[in-house]
PDB file of C-alpha atoms and ligand atoms in Angstrom:
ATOM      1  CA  UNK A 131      28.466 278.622-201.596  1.00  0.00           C
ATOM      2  CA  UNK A 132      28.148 282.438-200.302  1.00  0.00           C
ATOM      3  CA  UNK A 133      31.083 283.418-200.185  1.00  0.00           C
ATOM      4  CA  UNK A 134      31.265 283.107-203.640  1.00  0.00           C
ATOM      5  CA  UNK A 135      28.858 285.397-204.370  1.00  0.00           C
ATOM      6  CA  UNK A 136      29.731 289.128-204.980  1.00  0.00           C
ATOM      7  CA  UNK A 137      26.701 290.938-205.056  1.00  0.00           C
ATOM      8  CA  UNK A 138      22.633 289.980-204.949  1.00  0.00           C
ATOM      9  CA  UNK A 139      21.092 291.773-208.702  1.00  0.00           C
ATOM     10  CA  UNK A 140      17.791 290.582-208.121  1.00  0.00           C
ATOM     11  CA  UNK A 141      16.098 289.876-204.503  1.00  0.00           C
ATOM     12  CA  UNK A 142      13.716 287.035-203.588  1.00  0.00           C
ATOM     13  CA  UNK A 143      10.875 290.026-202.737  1.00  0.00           C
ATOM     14  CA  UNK A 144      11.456 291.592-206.041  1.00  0.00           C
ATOM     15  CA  UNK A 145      11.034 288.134-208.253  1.00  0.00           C
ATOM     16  CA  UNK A 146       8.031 287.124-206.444  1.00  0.00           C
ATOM     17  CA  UNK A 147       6.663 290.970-207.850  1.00  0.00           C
ATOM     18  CA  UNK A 148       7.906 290.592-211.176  1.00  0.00           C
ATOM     19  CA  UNK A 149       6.609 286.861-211.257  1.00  0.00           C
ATOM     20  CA  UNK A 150       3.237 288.354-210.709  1.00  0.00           C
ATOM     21  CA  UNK A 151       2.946 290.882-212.951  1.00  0.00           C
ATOM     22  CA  UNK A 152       4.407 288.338-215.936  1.00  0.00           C
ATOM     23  CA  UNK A 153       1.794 285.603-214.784  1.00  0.00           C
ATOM     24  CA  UNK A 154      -0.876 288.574-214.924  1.00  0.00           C
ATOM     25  CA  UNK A 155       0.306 289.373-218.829  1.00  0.00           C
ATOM     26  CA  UNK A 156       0.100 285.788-219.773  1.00  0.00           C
ATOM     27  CA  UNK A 157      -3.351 284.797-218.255  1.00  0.00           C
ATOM     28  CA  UNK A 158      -4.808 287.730-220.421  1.00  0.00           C
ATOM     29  CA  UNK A 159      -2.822 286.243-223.683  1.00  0.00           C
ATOM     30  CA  UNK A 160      -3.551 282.395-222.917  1.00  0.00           C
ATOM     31  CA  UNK A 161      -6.643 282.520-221.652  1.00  0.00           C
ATOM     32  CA  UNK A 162      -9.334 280.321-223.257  1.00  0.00           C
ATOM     33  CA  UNK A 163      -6.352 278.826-225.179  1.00  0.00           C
ATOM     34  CA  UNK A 164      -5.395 274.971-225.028  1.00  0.00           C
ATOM     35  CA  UNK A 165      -1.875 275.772-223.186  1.00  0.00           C
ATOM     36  CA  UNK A 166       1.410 273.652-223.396  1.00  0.00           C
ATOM     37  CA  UNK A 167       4.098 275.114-221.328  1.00  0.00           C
ATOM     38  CA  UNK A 168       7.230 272.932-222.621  1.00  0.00           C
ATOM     39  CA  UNK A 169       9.693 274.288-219.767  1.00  0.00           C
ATOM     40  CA  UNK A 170      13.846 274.134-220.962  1.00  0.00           C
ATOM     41  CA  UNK A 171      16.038 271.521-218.710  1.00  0.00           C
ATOM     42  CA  UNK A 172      17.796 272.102-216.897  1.00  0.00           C
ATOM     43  CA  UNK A 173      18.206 276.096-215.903  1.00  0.00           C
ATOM     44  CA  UNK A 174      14.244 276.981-216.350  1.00  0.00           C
ATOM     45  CA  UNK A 175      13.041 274.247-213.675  1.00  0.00           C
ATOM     46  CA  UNK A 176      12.685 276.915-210.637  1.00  0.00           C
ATOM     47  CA  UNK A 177      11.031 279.379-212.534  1.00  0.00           C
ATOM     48  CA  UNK A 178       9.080 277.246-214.524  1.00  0.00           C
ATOM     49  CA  UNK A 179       7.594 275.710-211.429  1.00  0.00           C
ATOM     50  CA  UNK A 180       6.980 279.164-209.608  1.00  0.00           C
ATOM     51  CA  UNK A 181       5.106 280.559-212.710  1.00  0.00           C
ATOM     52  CA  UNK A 182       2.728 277.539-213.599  1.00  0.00           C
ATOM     53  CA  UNK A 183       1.625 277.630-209.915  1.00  0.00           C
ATOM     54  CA  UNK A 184       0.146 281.352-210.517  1.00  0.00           C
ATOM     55  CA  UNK A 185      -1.679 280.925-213.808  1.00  0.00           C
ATOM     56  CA  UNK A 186      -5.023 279.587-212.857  1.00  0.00           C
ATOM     57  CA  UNK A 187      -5.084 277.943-216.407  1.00  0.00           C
ATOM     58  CA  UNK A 188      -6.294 274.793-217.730  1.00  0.00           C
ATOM     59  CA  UNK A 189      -2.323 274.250-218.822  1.00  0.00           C
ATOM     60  CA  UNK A 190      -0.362 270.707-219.313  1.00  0.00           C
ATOM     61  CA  UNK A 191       3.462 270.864-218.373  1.00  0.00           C
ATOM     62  CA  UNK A 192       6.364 269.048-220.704  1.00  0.00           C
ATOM     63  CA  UNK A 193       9.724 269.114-220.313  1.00  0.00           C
ATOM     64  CA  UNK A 194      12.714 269.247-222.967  1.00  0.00           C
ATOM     65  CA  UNK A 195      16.150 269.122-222.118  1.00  0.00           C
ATOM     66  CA  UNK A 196      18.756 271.616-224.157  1.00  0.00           C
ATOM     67  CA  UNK A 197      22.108 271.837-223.328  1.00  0.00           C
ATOM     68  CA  UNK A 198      25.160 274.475-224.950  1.00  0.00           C
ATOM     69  CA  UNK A 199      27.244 275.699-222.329  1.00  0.00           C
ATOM     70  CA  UNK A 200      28.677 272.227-220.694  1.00  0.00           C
ATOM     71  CA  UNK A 201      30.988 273.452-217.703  1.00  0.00           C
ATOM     72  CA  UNK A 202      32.132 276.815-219.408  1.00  0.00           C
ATOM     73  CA  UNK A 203      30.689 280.291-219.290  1.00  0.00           C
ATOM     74  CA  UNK A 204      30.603 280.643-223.444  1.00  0.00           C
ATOM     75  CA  UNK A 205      27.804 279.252-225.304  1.00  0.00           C
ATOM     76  CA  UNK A 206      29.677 276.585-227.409  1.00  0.00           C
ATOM     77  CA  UNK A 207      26.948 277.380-230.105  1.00  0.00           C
ATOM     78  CA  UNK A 208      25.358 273.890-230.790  1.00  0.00           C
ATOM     79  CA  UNK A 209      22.279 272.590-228.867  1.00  0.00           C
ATOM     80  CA  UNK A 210      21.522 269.685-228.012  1.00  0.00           C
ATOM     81  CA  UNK A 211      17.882 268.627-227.802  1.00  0.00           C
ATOM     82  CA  UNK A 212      16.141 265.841-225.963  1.00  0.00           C
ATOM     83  CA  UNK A 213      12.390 265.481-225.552  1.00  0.00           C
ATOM     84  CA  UNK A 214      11.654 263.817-222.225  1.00  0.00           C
ATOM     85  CA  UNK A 215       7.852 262.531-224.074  1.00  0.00           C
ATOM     86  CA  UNK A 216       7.720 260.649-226.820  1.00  0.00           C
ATOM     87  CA  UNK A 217       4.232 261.525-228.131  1.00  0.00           C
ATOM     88  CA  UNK A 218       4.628 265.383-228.086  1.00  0.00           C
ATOM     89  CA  UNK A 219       0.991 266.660-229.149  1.00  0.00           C
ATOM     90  CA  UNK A 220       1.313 270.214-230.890  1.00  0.00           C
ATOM     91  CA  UNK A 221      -0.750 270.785-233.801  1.00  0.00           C
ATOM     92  CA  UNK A 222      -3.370 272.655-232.711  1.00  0.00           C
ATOM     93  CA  UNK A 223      -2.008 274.426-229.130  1.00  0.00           C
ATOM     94  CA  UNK A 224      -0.766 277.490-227.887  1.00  0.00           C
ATOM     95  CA  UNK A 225       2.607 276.504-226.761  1.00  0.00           C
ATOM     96  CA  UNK A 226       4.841 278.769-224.113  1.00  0.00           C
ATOM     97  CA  UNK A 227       8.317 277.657-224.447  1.00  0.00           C
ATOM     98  CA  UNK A 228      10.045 278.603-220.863  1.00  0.00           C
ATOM     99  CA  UNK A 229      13.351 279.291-220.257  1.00  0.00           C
ATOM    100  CA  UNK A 230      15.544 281.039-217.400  1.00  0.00           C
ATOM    101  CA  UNK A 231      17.728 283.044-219.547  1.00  0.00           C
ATOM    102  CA  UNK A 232      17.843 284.287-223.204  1.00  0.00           C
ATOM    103  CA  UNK A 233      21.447 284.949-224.181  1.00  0.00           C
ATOM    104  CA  UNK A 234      22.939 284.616-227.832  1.00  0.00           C
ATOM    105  CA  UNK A 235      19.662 283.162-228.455  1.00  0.00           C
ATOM    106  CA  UNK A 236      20.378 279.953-229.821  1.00  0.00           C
ATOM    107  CA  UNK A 237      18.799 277.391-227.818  1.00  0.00           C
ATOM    108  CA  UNK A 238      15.335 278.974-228.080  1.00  0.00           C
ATOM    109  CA  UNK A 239      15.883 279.324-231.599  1.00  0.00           C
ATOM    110  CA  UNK A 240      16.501 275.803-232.307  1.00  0.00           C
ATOM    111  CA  UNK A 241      14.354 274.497-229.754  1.00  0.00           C
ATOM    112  CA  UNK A 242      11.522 276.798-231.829  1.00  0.00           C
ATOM    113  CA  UNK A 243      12.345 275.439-235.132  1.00  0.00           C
ATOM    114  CA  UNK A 244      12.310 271.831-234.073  1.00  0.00           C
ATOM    115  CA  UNK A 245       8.894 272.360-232.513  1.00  0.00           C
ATOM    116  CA  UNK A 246       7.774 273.504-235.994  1.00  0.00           C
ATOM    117  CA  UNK A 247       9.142 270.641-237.395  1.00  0.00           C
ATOM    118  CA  UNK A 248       7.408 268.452-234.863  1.00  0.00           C
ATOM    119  CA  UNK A 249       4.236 270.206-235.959  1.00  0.00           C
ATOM    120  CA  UNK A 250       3.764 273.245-233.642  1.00  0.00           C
ATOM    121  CA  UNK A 251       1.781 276.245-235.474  1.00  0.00           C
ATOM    122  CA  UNK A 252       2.147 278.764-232.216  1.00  0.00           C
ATOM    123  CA  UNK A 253       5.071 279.357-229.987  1.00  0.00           C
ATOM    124  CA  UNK A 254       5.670 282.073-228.026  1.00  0.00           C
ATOM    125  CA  UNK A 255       8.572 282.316-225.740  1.00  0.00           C
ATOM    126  CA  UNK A 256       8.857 283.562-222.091  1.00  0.00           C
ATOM    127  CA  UNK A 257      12.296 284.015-220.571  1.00  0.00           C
ATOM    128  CA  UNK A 258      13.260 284.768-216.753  1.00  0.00           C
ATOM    129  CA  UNK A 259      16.187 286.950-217.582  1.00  0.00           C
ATOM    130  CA  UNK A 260      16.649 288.856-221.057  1.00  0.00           C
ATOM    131  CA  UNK A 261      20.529 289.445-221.731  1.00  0.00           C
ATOM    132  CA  UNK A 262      19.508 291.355-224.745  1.00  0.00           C
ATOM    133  CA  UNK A 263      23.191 292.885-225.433  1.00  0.00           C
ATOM    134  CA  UNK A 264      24.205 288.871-226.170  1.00  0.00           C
ATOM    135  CA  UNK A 265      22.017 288.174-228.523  1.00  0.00           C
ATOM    136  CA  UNK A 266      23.660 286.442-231.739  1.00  0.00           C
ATOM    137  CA  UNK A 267      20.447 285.132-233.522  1.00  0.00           C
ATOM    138  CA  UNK A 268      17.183 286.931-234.247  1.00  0.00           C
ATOM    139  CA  UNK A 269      15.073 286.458-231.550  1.00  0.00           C
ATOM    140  CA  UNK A 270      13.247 288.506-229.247  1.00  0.00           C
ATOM    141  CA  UNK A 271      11.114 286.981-226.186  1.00  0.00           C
ATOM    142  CA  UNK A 272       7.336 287.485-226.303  1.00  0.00           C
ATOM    143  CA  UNK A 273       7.514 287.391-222.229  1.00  0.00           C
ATOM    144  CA  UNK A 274      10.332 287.966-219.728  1.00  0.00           C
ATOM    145  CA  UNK A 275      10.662 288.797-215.937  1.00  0.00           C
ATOM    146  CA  UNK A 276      13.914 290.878-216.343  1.00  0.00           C
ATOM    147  CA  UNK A 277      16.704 292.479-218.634  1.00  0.00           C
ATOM    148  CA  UNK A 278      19.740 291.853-217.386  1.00  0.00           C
ATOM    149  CA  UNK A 279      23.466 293.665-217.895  1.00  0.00           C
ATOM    150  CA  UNK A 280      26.135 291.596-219.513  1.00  0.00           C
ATOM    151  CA  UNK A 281      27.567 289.696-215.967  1.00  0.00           C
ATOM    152  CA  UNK A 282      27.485 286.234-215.445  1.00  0.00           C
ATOM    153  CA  UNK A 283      24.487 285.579-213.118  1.00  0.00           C
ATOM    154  CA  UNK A 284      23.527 282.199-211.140  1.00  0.00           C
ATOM    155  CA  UNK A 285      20.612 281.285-208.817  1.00  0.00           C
ATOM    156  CA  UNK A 286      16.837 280.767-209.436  1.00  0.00           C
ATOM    157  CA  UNK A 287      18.025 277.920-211.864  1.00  0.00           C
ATOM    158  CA  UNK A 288      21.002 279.218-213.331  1.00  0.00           C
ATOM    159  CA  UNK A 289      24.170 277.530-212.603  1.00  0.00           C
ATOM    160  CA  UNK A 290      27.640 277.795-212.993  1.00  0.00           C
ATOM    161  CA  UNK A 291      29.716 274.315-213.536  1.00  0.00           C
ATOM    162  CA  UNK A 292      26.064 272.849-212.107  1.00  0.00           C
ATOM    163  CA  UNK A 293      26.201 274.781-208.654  1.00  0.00           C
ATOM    164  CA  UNK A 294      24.642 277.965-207.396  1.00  0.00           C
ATOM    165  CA  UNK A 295      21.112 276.897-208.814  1.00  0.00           C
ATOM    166  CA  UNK A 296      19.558 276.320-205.917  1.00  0.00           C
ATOM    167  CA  UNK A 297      20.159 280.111-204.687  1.00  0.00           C
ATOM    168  CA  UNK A 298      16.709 281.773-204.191  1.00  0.00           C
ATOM    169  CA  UNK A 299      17.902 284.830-205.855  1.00  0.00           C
ATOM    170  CA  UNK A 300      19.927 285.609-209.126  1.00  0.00           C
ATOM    171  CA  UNK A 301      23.888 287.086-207.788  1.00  0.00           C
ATOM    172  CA  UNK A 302      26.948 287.770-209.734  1.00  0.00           C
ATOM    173  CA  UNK A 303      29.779 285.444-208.586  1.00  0.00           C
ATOM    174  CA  UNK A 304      33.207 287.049-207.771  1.00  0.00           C
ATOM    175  CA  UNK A 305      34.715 286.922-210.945  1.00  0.00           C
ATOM    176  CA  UNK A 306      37.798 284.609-209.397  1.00  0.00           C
ATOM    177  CA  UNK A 307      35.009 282.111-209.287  1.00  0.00           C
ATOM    178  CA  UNK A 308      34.480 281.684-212.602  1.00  0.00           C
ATOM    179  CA  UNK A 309      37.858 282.405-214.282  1.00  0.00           C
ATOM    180  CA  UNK A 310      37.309 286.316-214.089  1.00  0.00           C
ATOM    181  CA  UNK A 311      36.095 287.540-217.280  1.00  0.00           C
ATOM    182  CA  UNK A 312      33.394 289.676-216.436  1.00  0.00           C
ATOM    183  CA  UNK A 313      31.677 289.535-219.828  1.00  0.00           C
ATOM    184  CA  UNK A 314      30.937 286.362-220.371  1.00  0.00           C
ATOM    185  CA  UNK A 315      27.474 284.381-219.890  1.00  0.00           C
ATOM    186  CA  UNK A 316      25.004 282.185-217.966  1.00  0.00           C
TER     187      UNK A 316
HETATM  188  C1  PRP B 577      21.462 277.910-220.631  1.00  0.00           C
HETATM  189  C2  PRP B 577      20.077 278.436-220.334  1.00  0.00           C
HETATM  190  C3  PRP B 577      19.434 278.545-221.694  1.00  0.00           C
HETATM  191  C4  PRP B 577      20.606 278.804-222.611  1.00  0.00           C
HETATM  192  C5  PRP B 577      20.622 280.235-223.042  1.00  0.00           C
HETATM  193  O1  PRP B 577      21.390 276.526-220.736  1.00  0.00           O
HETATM  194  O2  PRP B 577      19.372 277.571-219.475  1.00  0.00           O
HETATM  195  O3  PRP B 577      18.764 277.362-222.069  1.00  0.00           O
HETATM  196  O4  PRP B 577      21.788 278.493-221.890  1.00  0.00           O
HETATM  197  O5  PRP B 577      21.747 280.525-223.809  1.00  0.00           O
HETATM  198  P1  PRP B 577      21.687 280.971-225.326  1.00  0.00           P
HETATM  199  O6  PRP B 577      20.590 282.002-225.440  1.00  0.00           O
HETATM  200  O7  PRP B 577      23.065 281.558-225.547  1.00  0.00           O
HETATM  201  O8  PRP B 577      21.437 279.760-226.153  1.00  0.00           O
HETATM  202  P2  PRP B 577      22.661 275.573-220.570  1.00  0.00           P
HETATM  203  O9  PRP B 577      23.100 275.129-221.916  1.00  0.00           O
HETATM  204  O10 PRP B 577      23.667 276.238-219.704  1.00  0.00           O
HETATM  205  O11 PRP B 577      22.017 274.314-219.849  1.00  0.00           O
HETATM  206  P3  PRP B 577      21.268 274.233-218.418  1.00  0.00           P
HETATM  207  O12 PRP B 577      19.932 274.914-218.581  1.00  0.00           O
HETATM  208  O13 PRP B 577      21.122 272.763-218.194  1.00  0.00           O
HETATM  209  O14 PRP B 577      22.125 274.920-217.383  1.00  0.00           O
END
């Protein structure tokens, strides 16, 4: 698994700091709020679970799984949605839709508009990485950790082919890895 990595972007020291100062912005915007974090399957599970755990907030955790990229490195530009509860209370909540990386910006989107749907009146979104030079919707993140340059990035959640997640830091894989175009996604 290392030796397909080519270079470390973002170091375990400097995501704890980052974490921080994020959890520190959204205790001052949630607090005294009835909180719903609704954390994206599968990429958003490591930082979803690192962030919750410093907001000393009366919060409730869901989980919603979204899938566009399959095996490939190009978002294929439909999402597919599954709720994993099937009595999804919104009306009424501040909901913090969590992700690990904003791209094009069409899973967020669509996860947003079916929460609407479903009855939401506030979402705001908070992303681990912002690749804001993707973006192919209009979308911006009301929170993020990081902007990121257009390489294709794994670790802290973010996979490529469903590896690399479990890296404790986000790394660009050699480019040989991945089929070597260097601007495409994750
Ligand atoms: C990744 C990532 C985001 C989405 C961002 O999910 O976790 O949800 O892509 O891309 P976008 O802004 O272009 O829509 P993916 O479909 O790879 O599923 P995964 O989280 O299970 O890896």
């Amino acid at each position: 698994m290392f030796e397909d990595i080519d270079r470390i972007l973002i170091d375990e020291e400097t995501i704890r700091r980052e974490l921080r100062r994020l959890a520190a912005e959204l205790v001052k915007a949630f607090k005294g709020r009835d909180l719903l974090v609704i954390a994206v399957l599968k990429g958003s599970c490591v930082f979803a679970s690192d962030l919750i755990r410093l907001l000393p907030l009366p919060l409730s955790l869901e989980f919603l799984s979204a899938s566009s990229y399959g095996e490939g490195t190009e978002s294929r530009g439909t999402v597919n949605l599954r709720f994993l509860s099937d009595d999804l209370r919104l009306s009424g909540r501040s909901v913090l839709l969590v992700d690990d990386i904003l791209d094009t910006g069409r899973t967020l989107k669509a996860v947003k508009e079916r929460l609407f749907e479903l009855g939401a009146d506030a979402v705001k979104t908070c992303v681990f990485l912002d690749k804001a030079a993707r973006r192919a919707v209009d979308l911006q993140a009301d929170f993020r950790c990081f902007e990121v340059e257009d390489v294709f990035v794994v670790g802290y959640g973010l996979d490529y082919a469903g590896r690399y997640r479990n890296l404790p830091y986000i790394a660009a894989l050699r480019p040989e890895i991945y089929g070597g175009a260097p601007k495409s996604t994750s």
